[in-house]
Amino acid sequence: MRRFLLLYATQQGQAKAIAEEISEKAVAYGFSADLHCISESHKYDLKTETAPLVVVVSTTGNGDLPDTARKFVKAIQDKTLPGDFFAHLWYGLLGLGDSEYTYFCNGGKIIDKRLQELGAQRFYDTGHADDCVGLELVVEPWINGLWAALAKHFLLSGGKEEMNGTLTMASNASRRTDPVTQELLHIESQVGLLSLDDSRRKDGEVLEQNAVNRGRSKTLIADFEPSLTRSIPPLSQASLNIPALPPEYLQVHLEESFGQEESQAPVTSVDPIFHVPISKAVQLTMNDAIKTTLLIELDISKTDFSYQPGDAFNVICPNSDSEVQRLLQRLQLTDRREHCVVLNTKADTKKKEHLPKLQPRPYSCASSSLFHPGKLHFIFNIVEFWSDTTAVALRKGVCTGWLATLVGSVLQPNTRASRADGDKALAPEISISPRTTNFFHLPNDPSVPIIMVGPGTGIAPFIGFLQHREKLQEHHPDGHFGATWLFFGCRHKDRDYLFREELRHFLKCGILTHLKVSFSRDAPVGEEEAPAKYVQDSIQRHSKQVARVLLQENGRVYVCGDAKNMAKDVNDVLVEIISKEVGVEKLEAMKTLATLKEEKRYLQDIW
Ligand code: NAP
């Protein structure tokens, strides 16, 4: 078996699932994958690796590396490494991302770029899979093409023995239907890359030929592999066909479950899972608000679950019961609801379905455990969208819809009384797991001034920050506490101004020194100057103070919320402010902001 090293850098389990699929498939093509999470650096050594490397890298946030890749990237970004550090290494990389976010596939791009800088060479074109249109559009052809690229690599880089072996395999090909062999024969017949005579060459000649072939293989592979990075002439010039239905490739068996308990939603993380009761649920928005925001309080007092303001955690949710019911009805399987479904791919198919696992949903903690001991708050909008696949229907997000139904009967309106701590379990338990960040926290030194930017539900971590600060200030009345700015934005002052009372309270007692709220859909009152519409407009209006906090007072800026538009616009306005206030070109201002990011003084928790 020809071994290759297979590393995955995963955040939510997607890259891991794809790497596992590659590993499983490899066997059928005569390869053996040495599969590891990229964080398990003690299990592999790229410095001495002689086998080809295959890497699957996901992207998180607005273009960040998955947490599991941070250590690896830090190590390879060591500036003292020479330019030929990885000159011996051949690799193929598959990046995963979402083109709706600013920095598409950035996790993969960072690693790809650095491997190149350190002299590593690609044996296979990099793939960039886009979750926005469906990862499988790139993942499947990329995996399908990988086997020929690997085979080619082994063929061209192996010694004489290996080459003889491969050629023997090729010459036996008429008796085999191995797809790799077929690919090889196909390539050879097309380009006459190697003839059987090659195997009779002397070692020196073979090595020399290998060097030439390496160069040629790059072009060949590039021509040969299907690639979605190259485009054909405009679609208008292409004749469009409806693709044929794929042949059946799944085997489905129903097995009686003999009273076994229904299994929990699959979890990809290895983090501990806590089952905690919901102790309170409050609707934070008015009924006429465009989005409905709920706050849920969890009772974590009987568990070891702990968190800091700024952390996030995962909620593990099941599929919607009514949707499962509807599906069973359509499949006429209602009477076999309790059966287990066993899925297998047919033996004679190459296809393997990417049935994505139901992912745990991350939420920001919206409380401080100093302020609410034994409790954990989080907030979310009930996601609703119109679906017209069968009949037009208003459907809810998987997790938020489930949570909203779960707390429906105990939901309290947003009144002062409802803000008191709940003390008894009102609704069923839910399952959560930790997802700590190591960066989005208050500064250790409370005298450092901070600017918080969080429109909509992006305000969540900052409520935790402010509650924490209130308790700190109570415990240290003579301490020096830096200025706290909050830029919050919502649509209507009277409908979705989240935590309005709490923010007023923080402002009144000096925990919050500056509160700037923008209302995006309220008409200006009377003759007043057009008010700021969005948080970035508000920031713009306070450009001098913002620049002073960041550039003179060693302060920090935290941004939480929507990654697609808001975070990008806030970033742009910060560049503008630095450029204007310092009197430098935009490029220089961008560099300053990048430095702030590196120094963890410009922090984002966005998705
Ligand atoms: P939202 O829909 O983003 O709306 C909040 C306010 O932001 C509205 O007034 C909206 O105005 C305004 N807005 C729209 N485009 C904007 C832009 N380009 N720049 C600045 N403001 C803009 O609020 P939400 O529904 O609460 O959603 C917040 C987003 O943050 C969600 O995507 C959620 O998943 C994410 N989130 C992330 C975290 C996290 O990363 N930790 C935590 C919580 C929430 P108009 O609609 O009037 O244009």
XYZ file of C-alpha atoms and ligand atoms in Angstrom:
655
model
C 0.000 0.000 0.000
C 1.290 3.426 -0.853
C 1.107 5.595 2.238
C 0.221 9.261 2.313
C -0.136 11.588 5.272
C -3.644 13.001 5.626
C -4.189 15.951 7.963
C -7.416 17.770 8.684
C -7.951 21.146 10.338
C -11.549 21.204 11.449
C -13.756 23.538 13.481
C -17.209 21.977 13.290
C -16.288 18.508 12.036
C -16.787 19.091 8.297
C -13.099 18.889 7.317
C -12.727 15.857 9.565
C -15.656 14.073 7.903
C -14.198 14.760 4.456
C -10.735 13.576 5.522
C -12.294 10.411 6.926
C -14.028 9.859 3.630
C -10.726 10.273 1.777
C -9.108 7.837 4.173
C -11.835 5.221 3.666
C -11.816 5.575 -0.103
C -8.034 5.452 -0.344
C -7.923 1.708 0.337
C -9.909 0.898 -2.785
C -7.317 2.766 -4.835
C -4.360 1.004 -3.268
C -3.377 3.788 -0.875
C -3.223 3.944 2.866
C -3.941 7.232 4.591
C -2.134 8.095 7.785
C -4.951 10.245 9.180
C -4.488 12.823 11.943
C -5.967 16.038 13.212
C -3.495 18.793 12.363
C -3.310 19.641 16.090
C -1.821 16.205 16.893
C 1.673 17.372 16.058
C 3.271 14.563 18.070
C 1.856 12.020 15.601
C 3.507 13.324 12.442
C 6.611 15.255 11.420
C 6.501 17.272 8.216
C 10.184 18.082 8.511
C 11.106 14.485 7.801
C 7.993 13.355 5.945
C 8.728 11.596 2.678
C 5.195 10.540 1.771
C 2.884 12.982 0.006
C 0.748 15.146 2.230
C -2.984 15.749 1.780
C -4.561 18.496 3.890
C -8.226 19.385 4.339
C -8.655 22.780 5.989
C -11.846 24.512 6.988
C -12.363 28.211 7.671
C -14.229 29.738 10.557
C -15.526 33.217 11.427
C -14.874 35.746 8.718
C -11.848 33.918 7.356
C -10.077 32.599 10.425
C -8.190 29.377 10.833
C -9.981 26.664 12.744
C -8.826 26.522 16.359
C -7.251 23.104 15.711
C -4.834 24.647 13.175
C -3.589 27.574 15.227
C -0.617 25.800 16.794
C 0.421 24.275 13.456
C 0.273 27.618 11.664
C 2.122 29.374 14.448
C 4.888 26.792 14.113
C 5.212 27.071 10.317
C 5.033 30.848 10.451
C 8.259 30.937 12.412
C 10.218 33.587 10.513
C 13.538 31.846 11.149
C 12.582 28.855 8.975
C 14.616 28.756 5.760
C 12.878 29.041 2.373
C 13.626 25.408 1.552
C 12.401 24.016 4.859
C 9.692 21.973 3.125
C 11.470 21.564 -0.203
C 11.154 17.785 0.181
C 7.394 17.936 0.706
C 4.723 17.320 -1.959
C 1.181 18.149 -1.022
C -2.418 18.572 -2.137
C -4.767 20.867 -0.252
C -8.528 21.132 -0.088
C -9.847 24.331 1.508
C -13.421 24.682 2.760
C -15.184 28.022 3.088
C -18.226 30.113 2.340
C -17.987 32.740 -0.392
C -20.597 34.884 1.352
C -17.937 35.750 3.906
C -15.231 38.301 3.198
C -12.206 36.011 3.229
C -13.254 32.917 1.346
C -11.414 29.690 2.225
C -8.873 31.760 4.100
C -7.859 28.951 6.477
C -6.734 26.821 3.526
C -5.174 29.789 1.742
C -3.022 30.698 4.749
C -1.604 27.167 5.004
C -1.237 26.787 1.230
C 0.660 30.067 0.951
C 3.004 29.264 3.804
C 3.756 25.745 2.519
C 4.693 27.333 -0.816
C 6.885 29.935 0.876
C 8.734 27.134 2.616
C 9.413 25.331 -0.657
C 6.736 22.611 -0.557
C 5.358 21.669 -3.969
C 1.856 20.730 -5.028
C 1.325 17.343 -6.595
C -2.315 18.276 -7.104
C -4.190 21.538 -7.679
C -5.642 23.161 -4.582
C -9.439 22.883 -4.297
C -11.624 25.592 -2.793
C -15.037 24.264 -1.799
C -17.848 26.735 -1.198
C -20.511 25.997 1.405
C -22.613 28.766 -0.108
C -23.370 26.648 -3.184
C -22.671 23.234 -1.670
C -19.281 21.921 -0.633
C -19.792 18.725 -2.610
C -19.588 20.589 -5.946
C -15.853 20.874 -5.443
C -15.200 18.216 -2.802
C -16.399 15.299 -4.917
C -14.441 16.046 -8.094
C -11.432 16.985 -5.982
C -11.489 13.635 -4.193
C -12.139 11.784 -7.446
C -9.122 13.451 -9.024
C -6.901 12.890 -6.010
C -6.266 9.209 -6.718
C -4.809 9.761 -10.164
C -2.718 12.642 -8.848
C -1.391 10.501 -6.005
C -0.712 7.593 -8.330
C 1.098 9.930 -10.679
C 3.114 11.319 -7.830
C 4.194 7.877 -6.658
C 4.968 6.894 -10.190
C 7.137 9.911 -10.850
C 8.838 10.257 -7.506
C 9.416 6.596 -6.670
C 12.739 4.808 -7.154
C 13.241 2.195 -9.842
C 11.667 -0.520 -7.721
C 8.537 1.435 -7.128
C 8.345 2.404 -10.763
C 8.750 -1.207 -11.860
C 5.995 -2.151 -9.472
C 3.714 0.478 -10.838
C 4.485 -0.425 -14.395
C 3.854 -4.081 -13.659
C 0.557 -3.002 -12.252
C -0.078 -0.992 -15.387
C 0.891 -3.840 -17.680
C -1.498 -6.115 -15.830
C -4.198 -3.563 -16.241
C -6.071 -5.434 -18.908
C -6.967 -7.940 -16.220
C -7.988 -5.275 -13.723
C -10.543 -2.559 -13.604
C -8.765 -0.536 -10.918
C -9.667 3.098 -11.673
C -6.171 4.352 -10.872
C -4.660 1.947 -13.332
C -7.174 3.022 -15.914
C -6.336 6.649 -15.287
C -2.637 5.893 -15.595
C -3.049 4.010 -18.829
C -5.203 6.794 -20.106
C -2.596 9.403 -19.250
C 0.211 7.320 -20.649
C -1.596 6.603 -23.885
C -2.344 10.295 -24.263
C 1.087 11.687 -23.607
C 3.459 8.749 -23.858
C 4.915 9.821 -20.555
C 6.571 6.490 -19.846
C 7.058 3.501 -22.039
C 7.985 0.065 -20.784
C 11.492 0.835 -22.002
C 11.748 3.389 -19.237
C 11.796 0.614 -16.684
C 14.949 -0.741 -18.254
C 16.855 2.512 -17.834
C 19.787 2.839 -15.465
C 19.119 4.335 -12.021
C 20.772 7.645 -12.854
C 18.715 8.035 -15.964
C 15.564 7.172 -14.078
C 16.257 9.819 -11.464
C 16.997 12.357 -14.143
C 13.831 11.414 -15.950
C 11.956 11.703 -12.666
C 13.138 15.270 -12.273
C 11.917 16.105 -15.758
C 8.700 14.261 -15.189
C 8.050 16.143 -11.979
C 7.975 19.342 -13.944
C 5.848 17.760 -16.653
C 3.557 16.119 -14.155
C 2.497 19.492 -12.843
C 1.311 20.589 -16.252
C -0.152 17.205 -16.962
C -2.038 17.042 -13.731
C -3.272 20.570 -14.202
C -4.556 19.659 -17.685
C -5.887 16.337 -16.670
C -7.671 16.981 -13.396
C -11.163 18.387 -13.398
C -10.956 21.818 -11.895
C -13.707 24.167 -10.928
C -11.292 27.023 -10.580
C -11.042 27.377 -14.369
C -14.057 28.618 -16.206
C -15.395 27.944 -19.659
C -16.785 30.679 -21.939
C -19.945 32.438 -20.733
C -22.787 30.113 -19.928
C -24.851 31.755 -22.656
C -22.564 30.116 -25.204
C -22.759 26.708 -23.642
C -25.474 24.228 -24.442
C -27.173 23.469 -21.190
C -28.441 20.022 -20.354
C -30.385 18.668 -17.461
C -27.985 16.310 -15.739
C -28.995 12.662 -15.740
C -30.114 11.190 -12.441
C -27.233 9.381 -10.801
C -27.642 5.616 -10.582
C -28.911 4.338 -7.263
C -26.043 4.088 -4.884
C -27.595 3.697 -1.459
C -28.779 0.531 0.218
C -31.369 1.181 2.884
C -32.429 -1.324 5.518
C -34.856 -0.805 8.316
C -34.061 -2.672 11.483
C -36.202 -2.994 14.562
C -34.563 -1.156 17.413
C -35.848 -3.552 20.149
C -36.778 -0.779 22.503
C -33.385 0.886 22.465
C -33.474 4.537 23.312
C -33.522 6.921 20.439
C -29.982 8.062 19.968
C -29.044 11.663 20.661
C -28.228 14.041 17.863
C -24.781 13.159 16.540
C -22.005 15.242 17.960
C -18.755 15.716 16.192
C -16.901 17.366 19.017
C -15.044 15.433 21.666
C -15.915 18.063 24.252
C -17.847 16.950 27.324
C -21.608 17.257 27.058
C -23.719 18.708 29.849
C -27.464 18.197 30.215
C -28.849 21.317 31.838
C -32.366 22.514 32.628
C -33.785 25.716 31.194
C -34.664 27.882 34.173
C -36.092 30.904 32.371
C -37.037 32.159 28.930
C -37.801 35.780 28.086
C -38.866 37.416 24.845
C -36.609 40.479 24.554
C -38.360 42.079 21.570
C -41.836 43.485 21.172
C -44.376 41.473 19.201
C -44.195 43.892 16.265
C -40.388 43.642 15.945
C -39.070 42.362 12.634
C -37.094 39.611 14.321
C -38.037 37.923 17.574
C -35.175 37.679 20.042
C -35.363 35.284 22.980
C -33.176 35.022 26.060
C -32.778 31.606 27.628
C -31.331 31.024 31.061
C -29.753 27.648 31.781
C -29.182 26.300 35.254
C -25.600 25.052 35.267
C -25.267 25.007 39.059
C -25.285 21.211 39.297
C -22.606 20.732 36.659
C -18.924 21.512 36.205
C -19.692 23.718 33.220
C -17.858 27.015 33.563
C -17.423 29.972 31.266
C -16.086 33.490 31.049
C -17.904 36.401 29.432
C -16.881 36.305 25.765
C -16.948 32.505 25.552
C -19.349 30.687 23.312
C -20.855 27.230 23.781
C -22.606 24.671 21.618
C -26.250 23.705 21.800
C -26.849 20.178 20.582
C -30.227 20.065 18.912
C -32.283 17.258 17.391
C -34.113 17.350 14.075
C -37.554 18.924 14.145
C -40.089 16.323 15.233
C -42.777 17.593 12.871
C -40.366 17.560 9.940
C -39.272 14.027 10.746
C -42.974 13.090 10.925
C -43.663 14.742 7.563
C -40.751 12.932 5.976
C -41.887 9.586 7.380
C -45.349 10.236 5.958
C -43.994 11.015 2.510
C -41.878 7.881 2.611
C -44.887 5.909 3.921
C -42.841 4.775 6.871
C -44.934 6.217 9.694
C -45.661 2.786 11.159
C -41.958 2.065 11.297
C -41.009 5.215 13.144
C -39.187 3.285 15.861
C -37.014 1.376 13.403
C -33.359 2.150 12.872
C -32.354 3.146 9.370
C -29.158 1.481 8.246
C -27.581 3.175 5.244
C -24.839 1.659 3.136
C -23.405 2.611 -0.204
C -23.797 -0.118 -2.821
C -20.694 -2.180 -3.467
C -20.611 -1.363 -7.185
C -20.789 2.400 -6.773
C -18.014 4.945 -6.480
C -20.388 7.410 -4.936
C -20.341 8.233 -1.286
C -22.930 10.653 -0.080
C -21.898 13.623 1.995
C -24.738 13.432 4.451
C -23.618 16.298 6.652
C -23.948 15.563 10.316
C -26.340 17.736 12.258
C -23.912 20.284 13.647
C -24.081 21.653 17.181
C -25.051 25.341 17.088
C -22.732 27.884 18.731
C -24.071 30.754 20.857
C -22.277 33.499 22.729
C -22.683 33.527 26.508
C -24.716 36.605 27.440
C -24.058 36.710 31.169
C -21.306 36.710 33.759
C -21.165 33.951 36.336
C -20.116 36.556 38.918
C -23.397 38.348 38.295
C -25.568 35.230 37.813
C -23.879 32.442 39.802
C -24.826 28.996 38.533
C -26.587 30.435 35.512
C -25.774 30.845 31.840
C -27.726 33.185 29.572
C -27.797 33.233 25.805
C -29.867 35.049 23.223
C -30.903 34.293 19.672
C -33.284 35.370 16.965
C -35.878 32.840 15.900
C -34.787 32.219 12.337
C -37.773 32.054 9.990
C -37.774 31.639 6.247
C -40.215 30.828 3.487
C -39.819 27.459 1.915
C -41.663 26.503 -1.265
C -40.174 23.128 -2.096
C -43.538 21.366 -1.766
C -46.032 23.961 -0.593
C -45.207 27.485 0.488
C -44.633 27.326 4.221
C -42.961 29.437 6.885
C -40.202 27.309 8.337
C -37.999 27.845 11.353
C -34.275 27.365 11.831
C -33.384 23.913 13.143
C -31.999 24.948 16.507
C -33.732 28.273 17.128
C -37.075 26.793 16.006
C -36.618 23.859 18.361
C -35.613 26.102 21.281
C -38.538 28.466 20.659
C -40.998 25.553 20.711
C -39.350 24.103 23.797
C -39.827 27.295 25.816
C -43.111 28.353 24.162
C -45.296 27.581 27.172
C -43.007 29.276 29.709
C -41.940 32.302 27.735
C -42.165 35.560 29.697
C -42.560 39.017 28.221
C -39.697 41.449 28.740
C -40.679 42.991 32.062
C -38.641 44.013 35.054
C -39.943 41.035 37.082
C -38.839 38.593 34.437
C -35.281 39.757 34.805
C -34.959 38.304 38.289
C -33.112 35.000 38.395
C -35.288 31.999 37.766
C -35.097 29.408 40.468
C -36.831 26.309 39.255
C -36.652 24.220 36.135
C -39.514 25.188 33.874
C -38.715 23.486 30.661
C -36.877 20.316 29.719
C -33.133 19.921 29.757
C -31.004 20.681 26.768
C -27.533 19.406 25.932
C -24.641 21.811 25.691
C -20.888 21.553 25.302
C -18.176 24.157 25.921
C -16.570 26.086 23.105
C -14.200 28.378 24.862
C -12.330 31.040 22.972
C -8.945 32.041 24.211
C -9.101 35.581 23.008
C -12.524 37.254 23.144
C -12.267 38.144 26.806
C -12.073 41.330 28.850
C -8.500 42.590 29.289
C -6.841 41.294 32.445
C -6.006 44.887 33.309
C -9.367 46.624 33.959
C -7.815 50.065 33.386
C -7.507 49.318 29.639
C -10.249 51.215 27.784
C -12.494 49.095 25.582
C -14.770 49.739 22.630
C -17.530 47.178 22.083
C -19.391 46.984 18.783
C -22.362 44.627 18.704
C -25.550 45.341 16.769
C -28.538 42.995 17.081
C -27.794 39.792 18.951
C -24.101 40.653 18.591
C -24.584 42.495 21.894
C -24.636 39.153 23.764
C -21.022 38.914 24.991
C -20.970 42.584 25.959
C -23.816 42.124 28.422
C -21.590 39.493 30.024
C -18.641 41.922 29.965
C -20.647 44.689 31.636
C -22.136 42.401 34.294
C -18.632 41.181 35.045
C -17.334 44.738 35.279
C -20.158 45.701 37.633
C -19.162 42.942 40.052
C -15.448 43.781 39.722
C -16.158 47.429 40.479
C -18.255 46.427 43.483
C -15.406 44.313 44.825
C -12.737 46.939 44.075
C -14.398 50.331 44.584
C -11.032 52.110 44.508
C -9.741 50.289 41.425
C -8.953 52.101 38.203
C -11.369 51.105 35.475
C -10.862 52.221 31.898
C -13.545 53.775 29.691
C -16.136 51.419 28.209
C -17.784 52.304 24.909
C -20.697 50.359 23.461
C -21.916 50.827 19.900
C -25.231 49.028 19.603
C -27.626 49.041 16.651
C -31.138 47.769 16.118
C -34.058 48.544 13.816
C -36.570 50.353 16.040
C -36.091 52.025 19.401
C -39.398 50.704 20.699
C -39.322 47.222 19.263
C -35.922 45.539 19.295
C -33.693 47.653 21.534
C -32.259 44.637 23.360
C -31.339 45.022 27.061
C -32.459 48.673 27.031
C -33.128 48.784 30.781
C -29.910 46.991 31.627
C -27.843 49.324 29.447
C -29.429 52.363 31.064
C -28.566 50.919 34.436
C -24.921 50.264 33.431
C -24.686 53.801 32.086
C -26.217 55.319 35.207
C -23.765 53.648 37.558
C -20.741 54.332 35.357
C -20.015 50.732 34.360
C -20.666 51.821 30.806
C -19.128 55.200 30.118
C -20.388 55.753 26.542
C -23.498 54.203 24.984
C -24.112 54.951 21.299
C -27.213 53.391 19.808
C -28.300 53.625 16.180
C -31.761 52.788 14.873
C -31.706 51.706 11.278
C -35.408 52.010 10.505
C -36.699 54.808 12.736
C -37.472 58.053 10.927
C -35.554 61.114 12.250
C -37.578 63.122 14.754
C -38.283 66.798 13.958
C -35.471 68.932 12.606
C -32.627 66.935 14.129
C -29.547 66.054 12.102
C -30.021 62.729 10.316
C -29.157 60.207 13.026
C -26.614 57.433 12.557
C -28.206 54.484 10.800
C -25.718 51.753 11.607
C -23.054 51.148 14.233
C -20.314 52.100 11.785
C -21.953 55.501 11.195
C -21.947 56.061 14.923
C -18.306 55.022 15.164
C -17.514 57.436 12.327
C -19.088 60.263 14.272
C -16.793 59.545 17.205
C -13.710 59.020 15.130
C -11.429 61.203 17.263
C -12.299 59.404 20.500
C -12.112 55.976 18.858
C -8.683 56.748 17.394
C -7.472 58.029 20.747
C -8.601 54.899 22.612
C -6.974 52.619 20.048
C -3.812 54.458 19.161
C -2.912 56.494 22.229
C -4.496 54.745 25.179
C -3.554 51.199 24.217
C -7.251 50.282 24.173
C -9.070 47.383 22.569
C -11.955 47.110 20.147
C -14.300 44.102 20.200
C -16.709 43.374 17.346
C -19.434 40.744 17.623
C -22.243 39.794 15.275
C -22.855 39.482 11.575
C -19.699 38.619 9.651
C -21.076 39.067 6.157
C -21.746 42.808 6.146
C -21.471 44.515 9.496
C -18.001 43.310 10.488
C -16.624 44.241 7.084
C -18.187 47.705 7.196
C -16.888 48.285 10.721
C -13.448 47.204 9.567
C -13.610 49.700 6.677
C -14.621 52.529 8.957
C -11.783 51.755 11.370
C -9.346 51.935 8.449
C -10.852 55.271 7.428
C -10.617 56.624 10.974
C -6.972 55.605 11.399
C -6.128 57.031 7.995
C -7.838 60.352 8.757
C -6.793 60.785 12.365
C -3.163 59.747 11.876
C -2.900 61.334 8.424
C -1.654 58.236 6.608
C -2.585 56.476 3.375
C -5.273 53.813 3.453
C -2.711 51.036 2.999
C -0.746 52.235 6.008
C -3.962 52.413 8.053
C -4.780 48.840 7.033
C -1.370 47.752 8.267
C -1.950 49.493 11.598
C -5.268 47.694 11.961
C -3.625 44.380 11.061
C -1.058 45.006 13.791
C -3.828 45.720 16.275
C -5.387 42.415 15.275
C -2.126 40.581 15.751
C -1.685 42.163 19.165
C -5.205 40.969 20.057
C -6.355 44.540 20.487
C -8.804 44.306 17.588
C -10.918 41.264 18.342
C -13.766 39.802 16.354
C -16.307 37.135 17.255
C -18.330 37.005 14.105
C -20.118 34.517 11.886
P -29.075 41.954 12.331
O -30.099 41.291 11.502
O -27.687 41.938 11.839
O -29.574 43.432 12.565
C -29.142 44.260 13.610
C -29.007 45.653 13.082
O -27.899 45.681 12.198
C -30.219 46.103 12.287
O -30.514 47.432 12.678
C -29.734 46.060 10.868
O -30.341 47.059 10.058
C -28.290 46.421 11.063
N -27.454 46.165 9.901
C -27.758 45.610 8.706
N -26.700 45.637 7.876
C -25.698 46.232 8.561
C -24.368 46.558 8.234
N -23.839 46.264 7.056
N -23.630 47.157 9.174
C -24.122 47.451 10.387
N -25.394 47.180 10.739
C -26.167 46.567 9.846
O -29.083 41.433 13.796
P -29.289 39.986 14.243
O -30.435 39.380 13.544
O -29.265 39.997 15.698
O -28.047 39.223 13.635
C -26.785 39.421 14.047
C -25.870 38.472 13.319
O -24.812 38.217 14.176
C -26.452 37.131 12.960
O -25.898 36.763 11.708
C -25.937 36.204 14.021
O -25.717 34.884 13.570
C -24.631 36.840 14.333
N -24.225 36.676 15.711
C -22.957 36.350 15.903
C -22.500 36.213 17.178
C -21.079 35.867 17.353
O -20.346 35.882 16.402
N -20.658 35.580 18.547
C -23.315 36.408 18.276
C -24.597 36.788 18.048
C -25.052 36.945 16.748
P -31.345 46.854 8.830
O -31.905 45.466 8.883
O -32.375 47.891 9.032
O -30.546 47.096 7.604
